[in-house]
Amino acid sequence: MKSVSNWALSFFSDQLSRRAVSDSYLWATAISLLLILLFHIFLSTKFRFFTSSSPSPTESVSHAVNSQSRISKLVSDEDLKYLIENLEETNDSTEIWENVIHKSNDRISYTAKRCKPKDGGGPMKYLSVTVFEDCSAEIVRDFYMDNDYRKLWDKTVVEHEQLQVDSSSGIEIGRTVKKFPLLTSREYVLAWRLWQGKDKFYCFTKECDHNMVPRQRKYVRVSYFRSGWRIRQVPGRNACEIKMFHQENAGLNVEMAKLAFSKGIWSYVCKMENALCKYIATSHRTQGPILSAVTLMKKVPSELETQTDNVTASIGTSSGEGLLSHVVAKQKKNLRKPSKKLIAKGLVLVGGAICLSRGHSVLGAKVALAYLLTKLNKRGTSLNQTTQNTSI
């Protein structure tokens, strides 16, 4: 009995000693972790103390001056030259353009085509010509640049604000937020500049960054934007033509963007024409900022003015006739050269007709030839109808 009690005492004392050792290890581990945590907190606090100190007034003023000096270089005469080359289509004759739309009514006509860059880089290029009846080039210029009025008629524009204007260069910077159906709203931070020629106006716009507009997660910042237009009076008519070049990467699927443009652009253009009519009829239009790219418009350099006069005289385009002739020429080319699909159908028909004529190949060939001629004749008729419908 005594031996059992001694064994029990030794067993319990052993368990107690083990538990004591285990508890000591737990306490040591907890204390170590606590010390490590306190050490990290100390280091991070010290790091923030030395790095997040507010800049001095001198540093802030210096940053603002640097920003003001950079703005004058955002949009240059080289950008105007690039715009003219694209508008006159003299920069690359090997580009393959796809016709998108040509529609018109009594008040407005619109023609557009697009081109994928040859190197595969960059967004789709668009080239369009819009002709407004019964208006002047000055009115259309003011209408296009009136961002306050645009917020009233263009329901895609959620916000717009002027950020900065450089009085020496005439460059204006602004921020615009546009809503996209079922997608995150897009934020545009853009710089633009206007030039005045002998009988025309130019504007070129590109993306930029500005310290007043930090990136926000609730918007998708448009990373690439190149857009510009030329506005001029249509010779011999009380009408105004605006020819536009546009490239934009808004983070959309390419095919989705193409479909949205093709299906929605005509409705948008008609809405824009209605807004222009109201803009003209309003005796006291919405007044924008005192200083803007319009009030600070620059003259087109003489060498670029001469270049545009020579190109315009050589191609003789007006009122969208250049784009329209391109559409008709391509359709005529398709008419002269039957499609592979039509030829394949004809060959299948030839074979079938030969079999049905029980070996009389001459009879079968005549039947197939008659079918092909009928198809080509229908295509010729549709081309003539299309040409008549697309005339301005």
Coordinates of C-alpha atoms in Angstrom, one line a residue:
M1 CA 0.0 0.0 0.0
K2 CA 2.8 2.4 0.9
S3 CA 4.6 1.6 -2.4
V4 CA 1.4 2.5 -4.3
S5 CA 1.0 5.8 -2.5
N6 CA 4.7 6.6 -3.2
W7 CA 4.2 5.8 -6.8
A8 CA 1.1 8.0 -7.0
L9 CA 2.9 10.9 -5.3
S10 CA 5.8 10.6 -7.7
F11 CA 3.4 10.4 -10.7
F12 CA 1.5 13.5 -9.7
S13 CA 4.7 15.5 -8.9
D14 CA 6.1 14.5 -12.3
Q15 CA 2.9 15.7 -14.1
L16 CA 3.0 19.0 -12.1
S17 CA 6.6 19.6 -13.1
R18 CA 5.9 18.9 -16.7
R19 CA 2.9 21.2 -16.7
A20 CA 5.0 23.9 -15.0
V21 CA 7.7 23.5 -17.7
S22 CA 5.0 23.6 -20.4
D23 CA 3.4 26.7 -18.9
S24 CA 6.8 28.4 -18.7
Y25 CA 7.4 27.7 -22.5
L26 CA 4.0 29.1 -23.3
W27 CA 4.7 32.3 -21.3
A28 CA 8.1 32.6 -22.9
T29 CA 6.6 32.3 -26.4
A30 CA 3.9 34.8 -25.6
I31 CA 6.3 37.3 -24.2
S32 CA 8.6 36.9 -27.2
L33 CA 5.8 37.5 -29.7
L34 CA 4.7 40.5 -27.7
L35 CA 8.2 41.9 -27.8
I36 CA 8.5 41.3 -31.6
L37 CA 5.1 43.1 -32.1
L38 CA 6.1 46.1 -30.0
F39 CA 9.4 46.2 -31.9
H40 CA 7.7 46.3 -35.3
I41 CA 5.2 49.0 -34.1
F42 CA 8.1 51.1 -32.9
L43 CA 9.9 50.8 -36.3
S44 CA 6.9 51.5 -38.4
T45 CA 6.0 54.6 -36.2
K46 CA 9.5 55.8 -36.5
F47 CA 9.5 55.3 -40.2
R48 CA 6.3 57.2 -40.7
F49 CA 7.6 60.0 -38.4
F50 CA 10.6 60.6 -40.7
T51 CA 8.9 60.1 -44.1
S52 CA 5.4 61.6 -43.8
S53 CA 6.4 65.0 -42.6
S54 CA 4.4 67.7 -44.5
P55 CA 6.4 69.5 -47.3
S56 CA 7.5 73.0 -46.6
P57 CA 5.8 75.9 -48.3
T58 CA 8.8 76.3 -50.6
E59 CA 8.5 72.7 -51.8
S60 CA 4.8 73.2 -52.6
V61 CA 5.4 76.4 -54.6
S62 CA 8.2 74.7 -56.5
H63 CA 6.0 71.8 -57.5
A64 CA 3.3 74.2 -58.7
V65 CA 5.8 76.1 -60.8
N66 CA 7.1 72.9 -62.3
S67 CA 3.5 71.9 -63.2
Q68 CA 2.9 75.3 -64.8
S69 CA 6.0 75.0 -66.9
R70 CA 5.2 71.5 -68.1
I71 CA 1.7 72.4 -69.3
S72 CA 3.1 74.5 -72.2
K73 CA 4.6 71.4 -73.6
L74 CA 1.6 69.1 -73.5
V75 CA 0.1 70.0 -76.8
S76 CA 2.5 71.4 -79.5
D77 CA 2.6 72.4 -83.1
E78 CA 3.9 68.9 -83.8
D79 CA 0.6 67.5 -82.6
L80 CA -1.2 69.9 -85.0
K81 CA 1.0 68.5 -87.8
Y82 CA 0.1 64.9 -86.8
L83 CA -3.6 65.8 -86.7
I84 CA -3.4 67.4 -90.2
E85 CA -1.7 64.4 -91.6
N86 CA -4.4 62.1 -90.3
L87 CA -7.2 64.3 -91.4
E88 CA -5.8 64.6 -94.9
E89 CA -4.9 60.9 -94.9
T90 CA -1.4 61.6 -96.1
N91 CA 0.5 59.9 -93.3
D92 CA 0.2 56.2 -94.5
S93 CA -1.4 55.2 -97.7
T94 CA -1.1 51.5 -96.9
E95 CA -3.6 51.6 -94.1
I96 CA -6.8 49.5 -94.7
W97 CA -9.9 51.4 -93.7
E98 CA -13.3 49.8 -93.0
N99 CA -16.4 51.7 -93.8
V100 CA -18.7 51.9 -90.7
I101 CA -21.7 54.2 -91.5
H102 CA -23.1 56.8 -93.8
K103 CA -26.4 58.4 -92.9
S104 CA -28.1 61.7 -93.5
N105 CA -31.3 63.7 -93.2
D106 CA -32.4 67.2 -94.2
R107 CA -30.4 68.7 -91.3
I108 CA -27.2 66.7 -91.0
S109 CA -25.0 64.0 -92.7
Y110 CA -22.5 61.7 -91.1
T111 CA -19.8 59.4 -92.5
A112 CA -17.3 57.3 -90.6
K113 CA -14.7 54.7 -91.2
R114 CA -12.2 52.9 -88.9
C115 CA -8.7 51.4 -89.2
K116 CA -6.7 49.1 -87.1
P117 CA -3.1 50.2 -86.7
K118 CA -0.7 48.1 -88.8
D119 CA 1.6 47.2 -86.0
G120 CA -1.3 45.9 -83.9
G121 CA -0.5 48.4 -81.2
G122 CA -2.8 51.1 -80.0
P123 CA -6.6 51.4 -80.2
M124 CA -8.7 51.6 -83.3
K125 CA -8.5 54.7 -85.4
Y126 CA -11.7 56.5 -86.4
L127 CA -12.1 59.1 -89.1
S128 CA -15.5 60.9 -89.5
V129 CA -17.1 63.8 -91.4
T130 CA -20.2 65.6 -90.1
V131 CA -22.0 68.3 -92.0
F132 CA -24.4 70.6 -90.2
E133 CA -26.8 72.7 -92.3
D134 CA -27.6 76.4 -91.7
C135 CA -24.7 77.3 -89.4
S136 CA -21.3 78.9 -89.3
A137 CA -17.9 77.4 -88.4
E138 CA -17.6 79.8 -85.4
I139 CA -20.9 78.6 -84.0
V140 CA -20.0 74.9 -84.3
R141 CA -16.6 75.6 -82.8
D142 CA -18.1 77.3 -79.7
F143 CA -20.7 74.5 -79.5
Y144 CA -18.1 71.8 -79.5
M145 CA -16.0 73.5 -76.8
D146 CA -18.8 74.5 -74.5
N147 CA -18.4 71.8 -71.8
D148 CA -21.0 73.4 -69.5
Y149 CA -23.6 73.2 -72.2
R150 CA -22.6 69.6 -73.1
K151 CA -23.5 68.5 -69.6
L152 CA -27.1 69.6 -70.4
W153 CA -27.6 67.6 -73.6
D154 CA -25.0 64.8 -73.4
K155 CA -26.3 62.4 -70.7
T156 CA -23.1 60.3 -70.7
V157 CA -21.2 63.3 -69.2
V158 CA -21.5 63.0 -65.4
E159 CA -18.9 65.6 -64.3
H160 CA -16.7 68.2 -65.9
E161 CA -14.3 70.7 -64.4
Q162 CA -11.6 73.0 -65.7
L163 CA -8.3 72.3 -63.9
Q164 CA -5.7 74.7 -65.4
V165 CA -5.1 77.1 -68.3
D166 CA -1.8 78.3 -69.6
S167 CA -2.3 81.8 -71.0
S168 CA 1.0 81.8 -72.9
S169 CA 0.5 78.6 -74.9
G170 CA -3.4 78.5 -74.9
I171 CA -3.5 75.0 -73.5
E172 CA -6.4 74.0 -71.2
I173 CA -6.6 71.0 -68.9
G174 CA -9.9 69.6 -67.7
R175 CA -11.4 66.5 -66.1
T176 CA -14.5 64.7 -67.3
V177 CA -16.3 61.7 -66.0
K178 CA -18.5 59.7 -68.4
K179 CA -20.9 56.9 -67.5
F180 CA -20.9 53.6 -69.5
P181 CA -24.0 51.3 -69.4
L182 CA -23.3 48.3 -67.1
L183 CA -19.7 49.4 -66.7
T184 CA -17.6 51.5 -64.3
S185 CA -17.6 55.2 -65.1
R186 CA -14.5 56.4 -67.1
E187 CA -12.4 59.4 -66.0
Y188 CA -10.7 61.6 -68.6
V189 CA -7.9 64.0 -67.6
L190 CA -7.2 65.8 -70.9
A191 CA -5.2 68.7 -72.3
W192 CA -6.3 70.5 -75.5
R193 CA -5.4 73.4 -77.7
L194 CA -7.0 75.3 -80.6
W195 CA -5.5 76.9 -83.7
Q196 CA -7.1 79.3 -86.2
G197 CA -6.3 79.1 -89.9
K198 CA -7.4 81.3 -92.9
D199 CA -10.8 79.6 -93.2
K200 CA -10.7 76.8 -90.6
F201 CA -10.2 75.9 -87.0
Y202 CA -8.3 73.0 -85.5
C203 CA -8.3 71.4 -82.0
F204 CA -6.2 68.6 -80.7
T205 CA -6.7 66.7 -77.4
K206 CA -4.6 64.2 -75.6
E207 CA -4.5 62.5 -72.2
C208 CA -2.3 63.8 -69.3
D209 CA -1.8 63.6 -65.6
H210 CA -2.5 66.4 -63.1
N211 CA -1.7 66.7 -59.4
M212 CA -5.2 68.0 -58.6
V213 CA -6.7 64.7 -59.8
P214 CA -5.4 61.6 -58.0
R215 CA -6.6 58.3 -59.3
Q216 CA -9.7 56.8 -57.7
R217 CA -10.8 53.2 -57.5
K218 CA -14.4 54.1 -58.3
Y219 CA -13.4 55.3 -61.8
V220 CA -11.4 53.8 -64.7
R221 CA -8.8 56.3 -65.8
V222 CA -8.6 56.5 -69.6
S223 CA -4.9 55.7 -70.4
Y224 CA -4.7 56.7 -74.1
F225 CA -6.6 59.5 -75.8
R226 CA -5.8 61.2 -79.2
S227 CA -8.5 63.2 -80.8
G228 CA -8.8 66.2 -83.0
W229 CA -11.0 68.0 -85.5
R230 CA -11.0 70.6 -88.3
I231 CA -14.0 72.8 -88.7
R232 CA -14.6 74.8 -91.8
Q233 CA -17.4 76.3 -93.9
V234 CA -18.7 74.2 -96.8
P235 CA -17.8 76.1 -100.0
G236 CA -20.9 77.6 -101.7
R237 CA -23.3 76.5 -99.0
N238 CA -24.7 77.7 -95.7
A239 CA -23.3 74.6 -94.0
C240 CA -20.4 73.7 -91.8
E241 CA -18.2 70.6 -91.9
I242 CA -16.3 69.0 -89.0
K243 CA -13.8 66.3 -89.8
M244 CA -12.6 64.3 -86.8
F245 CA -9.8 61.9 -86.1
H246 CA -10.2 59.8 -82.9
Q247 CA -8.2 57.2 -81.0
E248 CA -9.2 56.1 -77.5
N249 CA -8.4 53.3 -75.0
A250 CA -11.2 53.3 -72.4
G251 CA -10.5 49.8 -71.3
L252 CA -13.4 48.3 -73.3
N253 CA -13.4 45.0 -75.3
V254 CA -12.5 45.9 -78.9
E255 CA -15.5 44.1 -80.5
M256 CA -17.8 45.6 -77.9
A257 CA -16.5 49.1 -78.6
K258 CA -16.9 48.6 -82.4
L259 CA -20.5 47.3 -82.0
A260 CA -21.4 50.2 -79.6
F261 CA -20.1 52.8 -82.0
S262 CA -21.8 51.3 -85.1
K263 CA -25.2 50.9 -83.4
G264 CA -25.2 54.1 -81.3
I265 CA -23.3 56.8 -83.2
W266 CA -26.1 57.9 -85.5
S267 CA -28.5 58.4 -82.6
Y268 CA -25.9 60.4 -80.8
V269 CA -25.2 62.6 -83.8
C270 CA -28.9 63.3 -84.2
K271 CA -29.1 64.3 -80.5
M272 CA -26.1 66.5 -81.0
E273 CA -27.7 68.3 -84.0
N274 CA -30.8 69.0 -81.9
A275 CA -28.6 70.4 -79.2
L276 CA -26.8 72.6 -81.8
C277 CA -30.2 74.0 -83.0
K278 CA -31.1 75.0 -79.5
Y279 CA -27.6 76.4 -78.9
I280 CA -28.1 78.7 -82.0
A281 CA -31.6 79.7 -81.1
T282 CA -30.7 80.7 -77.5
S283 CA -29.8 84.4 -77.5
H284 CA -27.9 84.1 -74.3
R285 CA -25.9 80.9 -74.3
T286 CA -24.2 79.4 -71.3
Q287 CA -21.0 81.3 -70.7
G288 CA -17.8 79.3 -70.0
P289 CA -14.7 80.4 -68.2
I290 CA -13.2 83.7 -69.1
L291 CA -9.8 82.1 -69.9
S292 CA -10.1 79.0 -72.1
A293 CA -8.5 77.3 -75.1
V294 CA -11.1 79.2 -77.3
T295 CA -10.3 82.6 -76.0
L296 CA -6.5 81.9 -76.2
M297 CA -6.6 80.3 -79.7
K298 CA -3.3 80.4 -81.6
K299 CA -2.6 80.9 -85.3
V300 CA -1.8 77.9 -87.5
P301 CA 2.0 78.1 -88.4
S302 CA 2.5 79.4 -91.9
E303 CA 4.3 76.2 -93.1
L304 CA 1.3 74.0 -92.0
E305 CA -1.2 76.5 -93.5
T306 CA 0.6 76.1 -96.9
Q307 CA 0.6 72.3 -96.5
T308 CA -3.1 72.1 -95.9
D309 CA -3.9 74.4 -98.8
N310 CA -1.9 72.3 -101.2
V311 CA -3.4 69.0 -100.0
T312 CA -7.0 70.3 -100.1
A313 CA -6.5 71.6 -103.6
S314 CA -5.1 68.3 -104.8
I315 CA -7.7 66.0 -103.3
G316 CA -10.7 68.4 -103.7
T317 CA -12.7 67.0 -100.8
S318 CA -15.6 68.8 -99.3
S319 CA -18.7 67.9 -97.3
G320 CA -17.5 64.4 -96.7
E321 CA -17.1 63.6 -100.5
G322 CA -13.7 62.0 -99.8
L323 CA -15.1 59.4 -97.5
L324 CA -18.1 58.9 -99.6
S325 CA -16.1 58.3 -102.8
H326 CA -14.0 55.8 -100.8
V327 CA -17.2 53.9 -99.9
V328 CA -18.5 53.8 -103.5
A329 CA -15.1 52.9 -105.0
K330 CA -14.8 49.9 -102.6
Q331 CA -18.3 48.8 -103.5
K332 CA -17.5 49.0 -107.2
K333 CA -14.3 47.1 -106.7
N334 CA -16.3 44.3 -104.9
L335 CA -18.7 44.3 -107.8
R336 CA -16.0 43.8 -110.4
K337 CA -14.4 41.1 -108.3
P338 CA -16.9 38.5 -107.1
S339 CA -16.4 37.3 -103.6
K340 CA -14.9 33.9 -102.9
K341 CA -18.1 32.8 -101.3
L342 CA -20.1 33.5 -104.4
I343 CA -17.6 31.7 -106.6
A344 CA -17.7 28.7 -104.3
K345 CA -21.5 28.6 -104.5
G346 CA -21.3 28.8 -108.3
L347 CA -18.9 25.9 -108.5
V348 CA -21.1 23.8 -106.3
L349 CA -24.1 24.7 -108.5
V350 CA -22.1 23.8 -111.6
G351 CA -21.4 20.4 -110.3
G352 CA -25.0 19.9 -109.2
A353 CA -26.4 21.0 -112.5
I354 CA -24.1 18.7 -114.4
C355 CA -25.3 15.8 -112.3
L356 CA -28.9 16.7 -112.7
S357 CA -28.5 17.0 -116.5
R358 CA -27.2 13.4 -116.6
G359 CA -23.8 14.2 -118.0
H360 CA -24.9 17.0 -120.3
S361 CA -22.2 19.4 -119.0
V362 CA -23.0 22.2 -121.5
L363 CA -26.6 22.4 -120.2
G364 CA -25.4 22.3 -116.6
A365 CA -22.8 25.0 -117.1
K366 CA -25.4 27.2 -118.8
V367 CA -27.8 26.9 -115.8
A368 CA -25.0 27.7 -113.3
L369 CA -23.8 30.6 -115.4
A370 CA -27.3 32.0 -115.5
Y371 CA -27.5 31.8 -111.8
L372 CA -24.2 33.6 -111.3
L373 CA -25.2 36.4 -113.7
T374 CA -28.4 36.8 -111.9
K375 CA -26.6 37.2 -108.6
L376 CA -24.1 39.7 -110.0
N377 CA -26.9 41.7 -111.6
K378 CA -28.6 41.9 -108.2
R379 CA -25.4 43.1 -106.6
G380 CA -25.1 45.8 -109.3
T381 CA -28.6 47.0 -108.7
S382 CA -28.1 47.1 -104.9
L383 CA -24.9 49.1 -105.5
N384 CA -26.7 51.7 -107.6
Q385 CA -29.4 52.0 -104.9
T386 CA -26.8 52.4 -102.2
T387 CA -24.9 55.0 -104.2
Q388 CA -28.1 57.0 -104.6
N389 CA -29.0 56.7 -100.9
T390 CA -25.6 57.8 -99.7
S391 CA -25.3 61.0 -101.8
I392 CA -25.1 64.1 -99.6

